[in-house]
Each structure stands twice: as structure tokens, then as C-alpha cells.
Coordinates of C-alpha atoms in Angstrom, one line a residue:
M1 CA -7.0 34.0 -29.4
G2 CA -3.5 33.3 -28.2
E3 CA -2.0 30.7 -25.9
P4 CA -4.0 30.1 -22.6
L5 CA -2.6 32.0 -19.6
E6 CA -1.6 30.5 -16.2
F7 CA -2.8 32.3 -13.1
R8 CA -0.8 31.7 -9.9
I9 CA -2.1 32.8 -6.4
M10 CA -0.4 30.2 -4.1
G11 CA 2.4 32.7 -3.5
P12 CA 3.0 36.1 -5.1
L13 CA 0.3 36.9 -7.7
G14 CA 1.4 36.2 -11.2
V15 CA 0.1 35.6 -14.7
F16 CA 2.2 33.5 -17.1
R17 CA 2.2 32.7 -20.8
K18 CA 4.5 29.7 -21.8
G19 CA 6.4 30.1 -18.5
E20 CA 7.0 33.8 -19.0
E21 CA 5.4 36.3 -16.5
L22 CA 3.3 39.1 -17.8
R23 CA 3.6 42.6 -16.3
I24 CA 0.3 43.3 -14.5
G25 CA 0.5 46.8 -13.2
G26 CA 0.0 48.6 -9.9
P27 CA -1.6 47.4 -6.7
R28 CA -5.1 48.3 -7.7
E29 CA -5.0 46.2 -10.9
R30 CA -3.4 43.3 -8.8
A31 CA -6.2 43.5 -6.2
I32 CA -8.8 43.3 -8.9
L33 CA -7.1 40.4 -10.7
A34 CA -6.7 38.5 -7.4
S35 CA -10.4 38.8 -6.8
L36 CA -11.2 37.6 -10.3
V37 CA -8.9 34.7 -10.1
L38 CA -10.2 33.6 -6.7
N39 CA -13.7 33.6 -8.2
A40 CA -12.9 32.3 -11.7
G41 CA -16.0 31.5 -13.6
R42 CA -18.2 33.6 -11.3
V43 CA -19.3 37.2 -11.6
V44 CA -17.5 39.6 -9.1
G45 CA -19.6 42.7 -8.5
V46 CA -18.1 46.2 -8.8
D47 CA -18.9 46.9 -5.2
R48 CA -16.9 43.9 -4.1
L49 CA -13.9 45.0 -6.3
I50 CA -14.1 48.4 -4.7
E51 CA -13.9 46.8 -1.3
A52 CA -10.9 44.7 -2.5
V53 CA -9.0 47.8 -3.7
W54 CA -9.9 50.5 -1.1
G55 CA -11.4 48.6 1.8
G56 CA -13.8 51.0 3.6
H57 CA -12.2 54.2 2.2
A58 CA -13.2 54.3 -1.4
P59 CA -13.3 57.7 -3.2
Q60 CA -16.4 59.0 -5.0
S61 CA -14.8 58.1 -8.3
A62 CA -14.3 54.4 -7.3
R63 CA -16.6 52.9 -9.9
G64 CA -15.0 54.7 -12.7
Q65 CA -11.5 53.9 -11.5
I66 CA -12.5 50.2 -11.4
A67 CA -13.5 50.3 -15.1
I68 CA -10.1 52.0 -15.9
C69 CA -8.2 49.3 -14.0
V70 CA -10.0 46.5 -15.7
S71 CA -9.2 48.1 -19.1
R72 CA -5.5 48.2 -18.1
L73 CA -5.7 44.5 -17.1
R74 CA -7.1 43.6 -20.4
R75 CA -4.3 45.4 -22.2
A76 CA -1.8 43.5 -20.0
L77 CA -3.4 40.2 -21.1
G78 CA -2.9 41.1 -24.7
D79 CA -4.6 38.7 -27.1
R80 CA -6.3 37.1 -24.1
A81 CA -8.1 40.3 -23.1
D82 CA -11.5 38.7 -23.6
D83 CA -10.7 36.3 -20.7
I84 CA -12.0 39.2 -18.5
M85 CA -15.7 39.6 -19.4
T86 CA -18.1 42.3 -18.5
S87 CA -21.1 40.7 -16.8
S88 CA -23.6 42.6 -14.7
P89 CA -23.1 43.6 -12.0
G90 CA -19.4 43.4 -12.5
Y91 CA -16.7 41.3 -14.2
L92 CA -15.9 37.6 -14.7
L93 CA -12.6 35.8 -15.4
R94 CA -13.0 33.0 -17.9
A95 CA -10.4 30.4 -17.1
A96 CA -10.2 26.6 -17.1
P97 CA -9.4 24.9 -13.8
E98 CA -6.0 23.8 -15.1
Q99 CA -5.1 27.4 -15.7
I100 CA -5.3 28.3 -11.9
D101 CA -2.8 26.8 -9.5
R102 CA -5.3 26.9 -6.6
L103 CA -7.8 24.8 -8.5
R104 CA -5.1 22.3 -9.6
F105 CA -4.1 22.1 -5.9
D106 CA -7.7 21.3 -4.8
D107 CA -8.0 18.7 -7.5
L108 CA -4.7 17.0 -6.5
V109 CA -5.7 16.9 -2.8
A110 CA -9.1 15.3 -3.7
R111 CA -7.3 12.8 -5.9
A112 CA -4.9 11.9 -3.0
R113 CA -7.9 11.3 -0.7
R114 CA -9.4 8.9 -3.1
Q115 CA -6.1 7.0 -3.5
A116 CA -5.7 6.8 0.3
A117 CA -9.2 5.6 0.7
G118 CA -8.3 2.8 -1.7
G119 CA -5.3 1.8 0.3
D120 CA -2.6 3.4 -2.0
R121 CA -0.7 5.4 0.6
E122 CA 2.4 5.8 -1.4
G123 CA 0.5 7.1 -4.4
A124 CA -1.5 9.5 -2.2
I125 CA 1.7 10.9 -0.7
A126 CA 3.2 11.5 -4.2
V127 CA 0.1 13.3 -5.3
L128 CA 0.0 15.4 -2.1
R129 CA 3.6 16.4 -2.6
D130 CA 2.8 17.4 -6.2
A131 CA 0.0 19.6 -4.7
L132 CA 2.3 21.1 -2.1
S133 CA 4.9 21.9 -4.8
L134 CA 2.5 24.5 -6.2
W135 CA 3.1 26.6 -3.1
R136 CA 5.6 29.4 -3.9
G137 CA 5.5 31.7 -0.9
T138 CA 3.3 34.1 0.9
P139 CA 0.1 34.8 -1.1
F140 CA -1.3 38.3 -1.6
E141 CA 1.5 39.8 0.5
D142 CA 1.2 43.2 -1.2
I143 CA -2.7 43.2 -1.2
H144 CA -3.8 44.0 2.3
S145 CA -7.5 43.6 1.5
M146 CA -6.9 40.0 0.6
R147 CA -5.5 38.9 4.0
Y148 CA -8.5 36.6 4.8
D149 CA -8.2 34.9 1.5
A150 CA -4.5 34.5 2.1
A151 CA -5.2 32.9 5.4
R152 CA -7.5 30.4 3.7
L153 CA -4.8 29.5 1.3
R154 CA -2.3 29.0 4.1
E155 CA -4.9 26.8 6.0
S156 CA -5.4 24.6 2.9
R157 CA -1.6 24.1 2.6
L158 CA -1.3 23.2 6.3
E159 CA -4.1 20.7 6.0
A160 CA -2.4 19.0 3.0
I161 CA 0.9 18.9 4.9
E162 CA -0.7 17.2 7.9
A163 CA -2.5 14.7 5.6
C164 CA 0.7 13.9 3.8
L165 CA 2.8 13.4 7.0
E166 CA 0.1 11.3 8.5
L167 CA 0.4 8.9 5.6
E168 CA 4.2 9.0 6.0
L169 CA 3.8 8.0 9.6
E170 CA 1.7 5.0 8.6
L171 CA 4.5 3.9 6.3
G172 CA 7.0 4.1 9.2
N173 CA 8.9 7.1 7.9
H174 CA 9.4 8.6 11.4
L175 CA 12.7 10.3 11.0
K176 CA 11.6 11.9 7.7
V177 CA 8.4 13.2 9.4
I178 CA 10.3 14.7 12.3
A179 CA 12.4 16.8 10.0
E180 CA 9.4 18.2 8.2
L181 CA 7.1 18.6 11.2
V182 CA 9.5 20.6 13.5
P183 CA 9.3 23.8 11.5
V184 CA 5.5 23.4 11.1
V185 CA 5.0 23.1 14.8
E186 CA 7.3 26.0 15.6
E187 CA 5.5 28.3 13.2
H188 CA 2.0 27.1 14.2
P189 CA 2.3 26.1 17.9
L190 CA -1.5 25.8 18.4
R191 CA -2.1 23.2 15.7
E192 CA -2.7 20.1 17.8
R193 CA -2.8 17.6 14.9
A194 CA 0.7 18.5 13.7
R195 CA 2.0 18.4 17.3
A196 CA 0.5 15.0 17.9
Q197 CA 2.2 13.7 14.7
L198 CA 5.5 15.1 15.9
M199 CA 5.1 13.5 19.4
L200 CA 4.3 10.1 17.8
A201 CA 7.2 10.3 15.4
Q202 CA 9.7 11.3 18.2
Y203 CA 8.4 8.5 20.4
R204 CA 8.8 5.9 17.7
S205 CA 12.3 7.1 17.0
G206 CA 13.3 6.4 20.6
R207 CA 13.1 10.0 21.7
R208 CA 10.6 9.7 24.4
A209 CA 11.8 12.7 26.5
E210 CA 11.6 15.0 23.4
S211 CA 8.1 13.7 22.7
L212 CA 7.0 14.6 26.3
R213 CA 8.7 18.0 26.0
T214 CA 6.9 18.7 22.7
Y215 CA 3.6 18.1 24.6
Q216 CA 4.5 20.4 27.5
E217 CA 5.5 23.2 25.1
G218 CA 2.2 22.8 23.2
R219 CA 0.3 22.9 26.5
R220 CA 2.1 26.0 27.6
H221 CA 1.2 27.8 24.3
L222 CA -2.4 26.8 24.6
V223 CA -2.8 27.9 28.3
E224 CA -0.9 31.2 27.8
Q225 CA -2.4 32.2 24.5
V226 CA -5.9 30.8 24.6
G227 CA -6.5 29.8 28.2
L228 CA -7.3 26.2 27.3
E229 CA -5.9 22.7 28.0
P230 CA -4.9 20.5 25.1
G231 CA -7.7 18.6 23.4
P232 CA -8.7 15.0 24.3
E233 CA -6.7 13.3 21.5
L234 CA -3.5 15.1 22.4
R235 CA -4.0 14.4 26.1
R236 CA -4.7 10.7 25.4
L237 CA -1.4 10.4 23.3
H238 CA 0.5 12.1 26.1
D239 CA -0.8 9.5 28.6
Q240 CA 0.0 6.6 26.3
I241 CA 3.6 7.9 26.0
L242 CA 3.9 8.2 29.8
R243 CA 2.8 4.6 30.1
D244 CA 5.0 3.4 27.2
E245 CA 2.0 1.6 25.6
S246 CA 3.3 -0.9 23.1
A247 CA 0.5 -0.1 20.7
L248 CA 2.2 3.2 19.9
M249 CA 5.1 1.4 18.3
E250 CA 2.9 -0.5 15.9
V251 CA 2.5 1.0 12.4
P252 CA -1.3 1.2 12.1
V253 CA -1.7 -0.4 8.7
A254 CA -5.5 -0.7 9.2
R255 CA -5.9 2.8 10.5
R256 CA -5.8 4.4 7.1
A257 CA -9.0 2.6 6.1
E258 CA -10.6 3.9 9.3
E259 CA -9.7 7.5 8.6
F260 CA -10.8 7.5 5.0
V261 CA -14.0 5.6 5.2
V262 CA -16.5 7.1 2.7
P263 CA -20.1 6.6 4.0
S264 CA -22.9 6.3 1.4
Q265 CA -26.0 6.4 3.5
L266 CA -28.5 8.1 1.2
P267 CA -31.7 6.0 0.9
P268 CA -33.1 5.4 -2.6
Q269 CA -35.0 8.3 -4.0
A270 CA -38.7 8.2 -4.5
L271 CA -39.5 7.2 -8.1
P272 CA -41.2 8.2 -10.2
F273 CA -40.5 11.9 -9.6
A274 CA -42.3 14.8 -11.2
G275 CA -42.0 18.6 -11.1
R276 CA -40.0 20.6 -8.5
V277 CA -37.8 22.1 -11.1
A278 CA -37.8 25.5 -9.4
E279 CA -37.1 24.0 -6.0
L280 CA -34.2 22.0 -7.3
A281 CA -32.8 25.1 -8.8
V282 CA -33.0 26.9 -5.5
L283 CA -31.2 24.0 -3.8
D284 CA -28.5 24.2 -6.5
D285 CA -28.0 27.9 -5.8
A286 CA -28.1 27.7 -2.0
L287 CA -25.7 24.7 -1.7
R288 CA -23.2 25.9 -4.3
F289 CA -19.6 25.7 -3.2
S290 CA -18.0 29.1 -2.6
P291 CA -14.5 30.0 -1.5
E292 CA -16.0 32.7 0.8
A293 CA -17.9 30.0 2.8
T294 CA -16.7 29.8 6.4
G295 CA -19.2 27.1 7.5
P296 CA -21.3 24.3 6.0
G297 CA -24.0 25.6 3.5
T298 CA -27.4 24.6 4.9
V299 CA -30.9 24.5 3.6
V300 CA -34.1 23.8 5.5
V301 CA -36.8 22.2 3.4
T302 CA -40.1 22.7 5.2
G303 CA -43.8 22.1 4.5
L304 CA -46.8 19.9 5.3
G305 CA -46.6 16.2 5.8
G306 CA -46.8 14.2 2.6
F307 CA -45.9 17.1 0.3
G308 CA -42.5 15.6 -0.7
K309 CA -39.9 17.2 1.5
T310 CA -37.8 14.1 1.8
A311 CA -38.3 13.2 -1.9
L312 CA -37.1 16.6 -2.9
A313 CA -34.0 16.4 -0.6
L314 CA -33.1 12.9 -1.9
R315 CA -33.7 13.9 -5.5
W316 CA -31.2 16.7 -5.2
A317 CA -28.7 14.6 -3.2
H318 CA -28.7 11.8 -5.7
R319 CA -28.3 14.2 -8.7
R320 CA -25.4 16.0 -7.0
I321 CA -23.7 13.0 -5.4
A322 CA -20.5 13.4 -7.4
Q323 CA -19.9 16.8 -5.6
F324 CA -19.4 14.9 -2.3
P325 CA -16.5 12.4 -2.9
D326 CA -15.9 12.1 0.9
G327 CA -19.4 10.7 1.6
Q328 CA -23.0 11.2 2.4
L329 CA -24.6 10.9 5.8
F330 CA -28.3 10.4 6.4
A331 CA -30.4 10.2 9.5
D332 CA -34.2 10.1 10.1
L333 CA -34.4 12.1 13.2
Q334 CA -38.0 11.0 13.8
G335 CA -36.8 7.6 15.0
D336 CA -38.6 4.3 14.7
E337 CA -42.4 4.3 14.7
G338 CA -43.7 4.8 18.3
A339 CA -40.3 5.7 19.7
A340 CA -39.1 9.1 20.8
A341 CA -37.3 11.4 18.4
L342 CA -33.6 10.6 18.1
A343 CA -31.3 12.6 20.5
P344 CA -28.3 14.3 18.8
G345 CA -25.9 12.1 20.8
V346 CA -27.4 8.9 19.3
V347 CA -27.2 10.3 15.8
A348 CA -23.6 11.5 16.4
D349 CA -22.7 8.0 17.5
R350 CA -24.0 6.5 14.3
F351 CA -22.3 9.2 12.1
L352 CA -19.0 8.6 13.8
R353 CA -19.2 4.9 13.2
A354 CA -20.1 5.5 9.6
L355 CA -17.0 7.8 9.3
G356 CA -14.8 4.9 10.5
V357 CA -14.4 5.7 14.2
A358 CA -14.3 2.5 16.3
G359 CA -16.9 2.1 19.0
H360 CA -14.4 2.2 21.8
A361 CA -12.9 5.4 20.5
I362 CA -16.2 7.3 20.7
P363 CA -16.3 9.5 23.9
E364 CA -19.1 9.0 26.3
D365 CA -19.3 12.7 27.1
L366 CA -21.7 14.4 24.7
S367 CA -19.6 17.5 24.2
E368 CA -16.5 15.5 23.4
K369 CA -18.5 13.3 21.1
L370 CA -19.8 16.2 19.1
A371 CA -16.4 17.8 19.0
L372 CA -15.0 14.6 17.6
Y373 CA -17.8 14.6 15.0
R374 CA -16.9 18.1 13.9
S375 CA -13.2 17.2 13.7
R376 CA -13.9 14.2 11.6
T377 CA -16.0 16.3 9.1
A378 CA -13.9 19.4 9.2
H379 CA -11.8 18.6 6.1
R380 CA -14.2 16.5 4.1
R381 CA -16.4 17.4 1.2
L382 CA -19.5 15.8 2.7
L383 CA -23.3 15.9 2.4
V384 CA -25.4 15.5 5.6
V385 CA -29.2 15.0 5.2
L386 CA -31.2 15.4 8.5
D387 CA -34.7 14.2 7.8
N388 CA -37.8 14.8 9.8
A389 CA -36.3 17.2 12.3
R390 CA -38.5 18.0 15.3
D391 CA -36.9 21.4 16.3
S392 CA -33.8 23.5 16.1
A393 CA -32.2 21.9 19.2
Q394 CA -32.2 18.5 17.5
V395 CA -30.4 19.8 14.5
I396 CA -27.8 22.4 15.6
P397 CA -25.5 19.9 17.4
L398 CA -25.3 17.7 14.2
L399 CA -23.9 20.4 11.9
P400 CA -20.6 19.2 10.5
G401 CA -17.4 21.1 11.1
G402 CA -16.1 22.1 7.6
A403 CA -16.8 24.8 5.1
H404 CA -16.8 22.1 2.4
C405 CA -19.8 20.3 3.9
R406 CA -23.4 20.8 2.9
V407 CA -26.5 20.1 5.0
I408 CA -30.2 19.6 4.0
V409 CA -32.7 19.5 6.9
T410 CA -36.3 18.5 6.3
S411 CA -39.0 19.4 8.9
R412 CA -42.7 20.2 9.2
D413 CA -41.6 22.9 11.6
P414 CA -40.2 26.1 9.9
L415 CA -37.2 26.0 12.3
D416 CA -37.1 29.7 12.8
E417 CA -34.5 29.6 15.5
F418 CA -32.2 27.4 13.4
V419 CA -32.6 29.6 10.3
A420 CA -31.9 32.8 12.4
R421 CA -28.9 31.4 14.2
Q422 CA -27.2 29.5 11.4
G423 CA -28.1 31.8 8.4
A424 CA -29.6 28.8 6.7
H425 CA -31.7 29.2 3.5
R426 CA -35.3 28.0 3.9
E427 CA -37.4 26.5 1.1
F428 CA -41.1 26.0 1.5
V429 CA -42.5 22.9 -0.3
R430 CA -45.8 23.9 -1.8
P431 CA -48.4 21.7 -3.6
L432 CA -47.5 20.3 -7.0
G433 CA -49.1 22.2 -9.9
F434 CA -51.9 20.5 -11.7
E435 CA -49.8 19.5 -14.7
E436 CA -47.1 18.1 -12.4
S437 CA -49.7 16.2 -10.4
R438 CA -51.2 14.8 -13.5
A439 CA -47.8 13.8 -14.9
L440 CA -47.0 12.0 -11.6
A441 CA -50.4 10.3 -11.6
V442 CA -49.8 9.0 -15.2
M443 CA -46.3 7.7 -14.2
L444 CA -47.7 6.0 -11.1
V445 CA -50.9 4.4 -12.6
G446 CA -49.6 3.6 -16.1
T447 CA -50.6 4.6 -19.6
A448 CA -53.1 1.8 -20.0
R449 CA -55.2 2.7 -17.0
M450 CA -54.9 6.4 -17.8
E451 CA -56.4 5.8 -21.2
A452 CA -59.3 4.0 -19.7
G453 CA -60.2 7.0 -17.4
Q454 CA -58.9 10.3 -18.7
E455 CA -61.5 12.3 -16.7
A456 CA -60.9 10.2 -13.6
M457 CA -57.2 10.7 -13.9
T458 CA -57.8 14.5 -14.0
R459 CA -60.0 14.2 -10.9
L460 CA -57.4 12.1 -9.2
A461 CA -54.8 14.8 -9.8
V462 CA -57.1 17.6 -8.7
S463 CA -58.5 15.9 -5.6
S464 CA -55.0 15.3 -4.3
S465 CA -54.6 19.1 -3.9
G466 CA -51.0 18.7 -5.2
C467 CA -50.0 16.3 -2.4
P468 CA -47.6 13.6 -3.9
L469 CA -48.2 11.2 -1.0
T470 CA -52.0 11.2 -1.6
L471 CA -51.4 10.4 -5.3
R472 CA -48.9 7.6 -4.5
M473 CA -51.3 6.0 -2.0
A474 CA -54.2 6.1 -4.4
A475 CA -52.1 4.7 -7.2
A476 CA -50.7 2.0 -5.0
R477 CA -54.2 0.8 -4.1
L478 CA -55.3 0.8 -7.7
C479 CA -52.3 -1.0 -9.0
S480 CA -52.1 -3.6 -6.3
G481 CA -55.7 -4.7 -6.9
S482 CA -56.7 -4.1 -3.3
Y483 CA -59.2 -1.5 -4.4
R484 CA -62.4 -3.0 -5.8
G485 CA -64.3 0.1 -6.7
S486 CA -64.1 2.0 -10.0
F487 CA -61.2 4.2 -11.0
D488 CA -63.6 7.2 -10.9
E489 CA -64.6 6.3 -7.3
L490 CA -61.0 6.1 -6.2
A491 CA -60.3 9.5 -7.7
G492 CA -63.3 10.9 -5.8
H493 CA -61.9 9.6 -2.5
A494 CA -58.3 10.7 -2.8
G495 CA -58.7 14.1 -1.4
Y496 CA -55.9 15.4 1.0
D497 CA -57.2 16.1 4.5
G498 CA -54.0 16.9 6.3
Y499 CA -54.3 20.7 6.7
D500 CA -55.6 20.8 10.3
G501 CA -53.2 22.2 12.8
Y502 CA -50.9 24.0 10.3
D503 CA -50.3 27.6 9.8
L504 CA -51.4 27.6 6.1
A505 CA -50.7 31.3 5.7
R506 CA -47.0 30.5 6.1
M507 CA -46.6 26.9 5.0
V508 CA -49.0 26.4 2.1
P509 CA -51.3 29.4 1.4
R510 CA -54.9 28.5 0.8
A511 CA -54.7 30.6 -2.3
S512 CA -52.2 28.2 -3.9
V513 CA -54.5 25.3 -3.2
S514 CA -57.5 27.1 -4.7
A515 CA -55.4 28.1 -7.7
F516 CA -54.5 24.5 -8.2
A517 CA -58.1 23.5 -8.5
D518 CA -59.0 26.5 -10.7
A519 CA -56.1 25.6 -13.1
S520 CA -57.4 22.0 -13.5
A521 CA -60.7 22.8 -15.2
P522 CA -61.3 26.4 -16.4
G523 CA -64.8 27.5 -15.7
E524 CA -65.5 24.6 -13.4
R525 CA -64.4 24.6 -9.7
Q526 CA -63.3 21.1 -8.5
P527 CA -64.3 19.9 -5.1
M528 CA -61.5 20.1 -2.5

């Protein structure tokens, strides 16, 4: 195969080999290529390509025409034609991240965040400006069906600009920031973060009247176009400028650490851990990052008490921790033993502090507090684990604000309302299989004890009915020496009795428990 190609979508669509642009063809081929580049490494179905080319007005021959267009694209790529692979139910573009400008952009922005978190503001600014230099104009201007994708690319660029100029402000580069922010604010008058940055830069440059006028212009746009007053942070800055607060003139050296705090709140995972291969694969699929996502991907892990909901969630979270460089938040919504379940406002308080917000800066009003929480999580790649949720009302306010966040909720309640309203995926945690239970029992009790009671070990696995907590408690009693009976007697008393009060038809069907016992000893039914 020839030299790798470069695909550019942060501006007019283009394919380059050694800096020279290839001729791609007509609008249909360009629409198909744009969809493949946006989803590089993932299969794009033919139906989706049809939508990208014709919208809702596809002809009867659309599927055949897609195949013809793909063939033309392959010819245009020359000796790299195999980069477009046929993969049911559609096609896949095989390209490394460094071959696509959007993926390079995302990588640079993530690197800049890490540098800023470590206190290297100058280095972070340089990396952000490298990322912004990849922008070459209006993306997908000639592909009407890609207007929403183009809007996402523009939003990513604006977020990077705001992050870069925020760092410049912290270095005291006020005049430089003004020159760059004025066109941004004029073109996007409803972006309050950029307007606040411009107001602060103008004030620090001795242009107080201009700063106040910038606020009034923003307020007029918001009231006339949206019918809303400016948000609390913009109003607070306006009041500070009116009062000439001296704190505004201080370059907030310590503020960068506050804004880029990376929380790491995951508790240790329950070890040893056995089984749940299928469930972990489901979580991988449901929580995979996708450019089409418009909100945080969410999974509800539900099932009976003691069956390992939290253990499953933490196992996945620790295995995938590298996917969340901006932090991991964890809350046990059940609260302390004997206390009432935690209210969303209490949890939001704790999360905001973990994200670096000073206590005095957290609003008292619940709506403002939750709005600040969503703002602080809107541009982060963050994992939020909400453990032991009581009901949907406790969970919904605590969803983060960004499409790059992922949420795992564990609950004994199926949370039907939450699943229906948020489109969350739900995974029922069922009993461990017999082999998984026996493997966990061996890991917990130890090989030496297992050899001394092979049959009792089997009975211990079976009598637990696939409940990991039952196995762990029995093994803990045995290994601690607090149990004075025989191993066989311990196995006989380890049965799980926590089914009362649950809808087993939905949560853990009786058939699955019976099948567990049948699988343990063919021809001999074990007692439940």
C-alpha cells in the first residue's frame, strides 16, 4: 500500500497525500466520505449513508447508488482504496488518529488540559493554539445533511478558544485577549463565558465603561432573543465591576488549580472478582464514546441486594479509568447507616467541592447549584458513579452536563422513570453461574482449604444461589477463624434468603436460580 492519507474535516472536506489534495468527486461522494471520516474505525450503515446523501428524499435506487459512490471513492484513493472496507451493514474507514485532523485536535485539547492541571499554563496555551491552527474554515459547507456535525465542530473550536483565552487572562495578557475576544463575542453574542472574559479583560485594561457596555449588550441580546436574564456568574461579575472590587485586578494564580482539579473518588474494587464477562461487555458497548452523543451516556445496573451491582460498576470503572482523564466522581446515595438517603443538593455540594469550587462560591439555591454542577462538568471527560440510588428523582438532578461524561447508576429499583426519560441502558445483574461461583469461592477460601473439602466447596457455591455477598460472608467467617463448625456445615448454612419482597419475574427469574442448582450436580437437585 502507498503513503498514508490525511483526512481534513475542520474546514472544507479534503483528502491529502504528502500535502497534495486528491480529487474526490461530486457531492454524493463527499457526503459519504464525510460520514466515514467522522466515524473512522466504526461501521457506518448504508441506511445512514443514504440519509447523509439524500436526507428524507432518497430514490428507490439509493442503495445501489451508494455502492457506486463508494466504488468511485475507492478509485479516488488509488493505492489506499482498501482503507474503505465493506463491513456489514455498511462501510468502515480504516485510518489512524493522526491521519484525521479532528482526532488530532481532540488529542491536543486533552493534552492541554493535563498541562494546565499540572500548572503549566504557558505550555497549555501553546498546545491549544496548535489545536486551533487545524481549523481551516467552515466545515461541510457544501454538504447540507452534515449541518449538525458542522455545528459540533464549531462548538469544539469555540470551547478551545475560551479555554485558551482563560489561560491567557491568568497570565495577565489582557490586551491580547481583548483583540481575540471581540470578534468571538460579536459572532456569538449569547456565549456568556466569552463575554465574561471580555468584560474582565476590558476592566483590567482600565476600560471600565466598555466593560459595562459589553455586559449591557449581552443582556439585550439574551432578553430579546431568548427572553432570559444573564446567568449568575455574568451578573456577579457585573456587580463586582460596578463596585470596583480590587480582587478583579488580581491575576488569580491559584485559580487555575481550582478549575482543573481532577477528582479521583472511586472506592477500591471488590477483590477477588469472578465472572460477569458478558455484563462488562454490555457496559463497554453502552458507555462507548460516540460523536453522535448529545448527552452523557448512562447505564442503570439493577438487581437484588448482594448480587454485586456495585462490584460490577467499580470493576468496569477501574478497568476503563484511563478513558476519563478529567476525573471520576462517586457517591453512595444511600447515605450513612441509619440516616436518610442523600438529597441531590447534598451530593451536588460534595461534587462541586471535588471539582475545585470553593465552598463560598457554591450557591445556596438548589437550581443554581445544580446549574453550576452541570456547567463544571459540561466540557470534561468525566465518569460519575451514583451508587445505591433510591429512585429516579434522586438521580436525575445529578446527571452531568456534557456529552463526554459517562454515568453508572446502581439501584435495587429498576428506575423505570429514569430509563424512560433519559434513554438510559439498563442491565439486570443476575446470579453468578455455578462455575463462576465456584471460582469465586476458591479465590476467597484458598486452595488449601478447597482441597480439604471439594464437595463442601461445591455445596458452598450451590447454596449461595449465585449471590457473591453470601459467598464472601461465608468465606470471611471461615478464614477469620470465627466459625467453629466444619467446612461442610458452613456450606450447608450459606444459603441466600434475600428474595422476599422482590419481583423475581423481572429482577432475577426463579428459572435462572433453579438452572444454577441443576447445573451444579447433574442428576441431583441441590437444596435451595
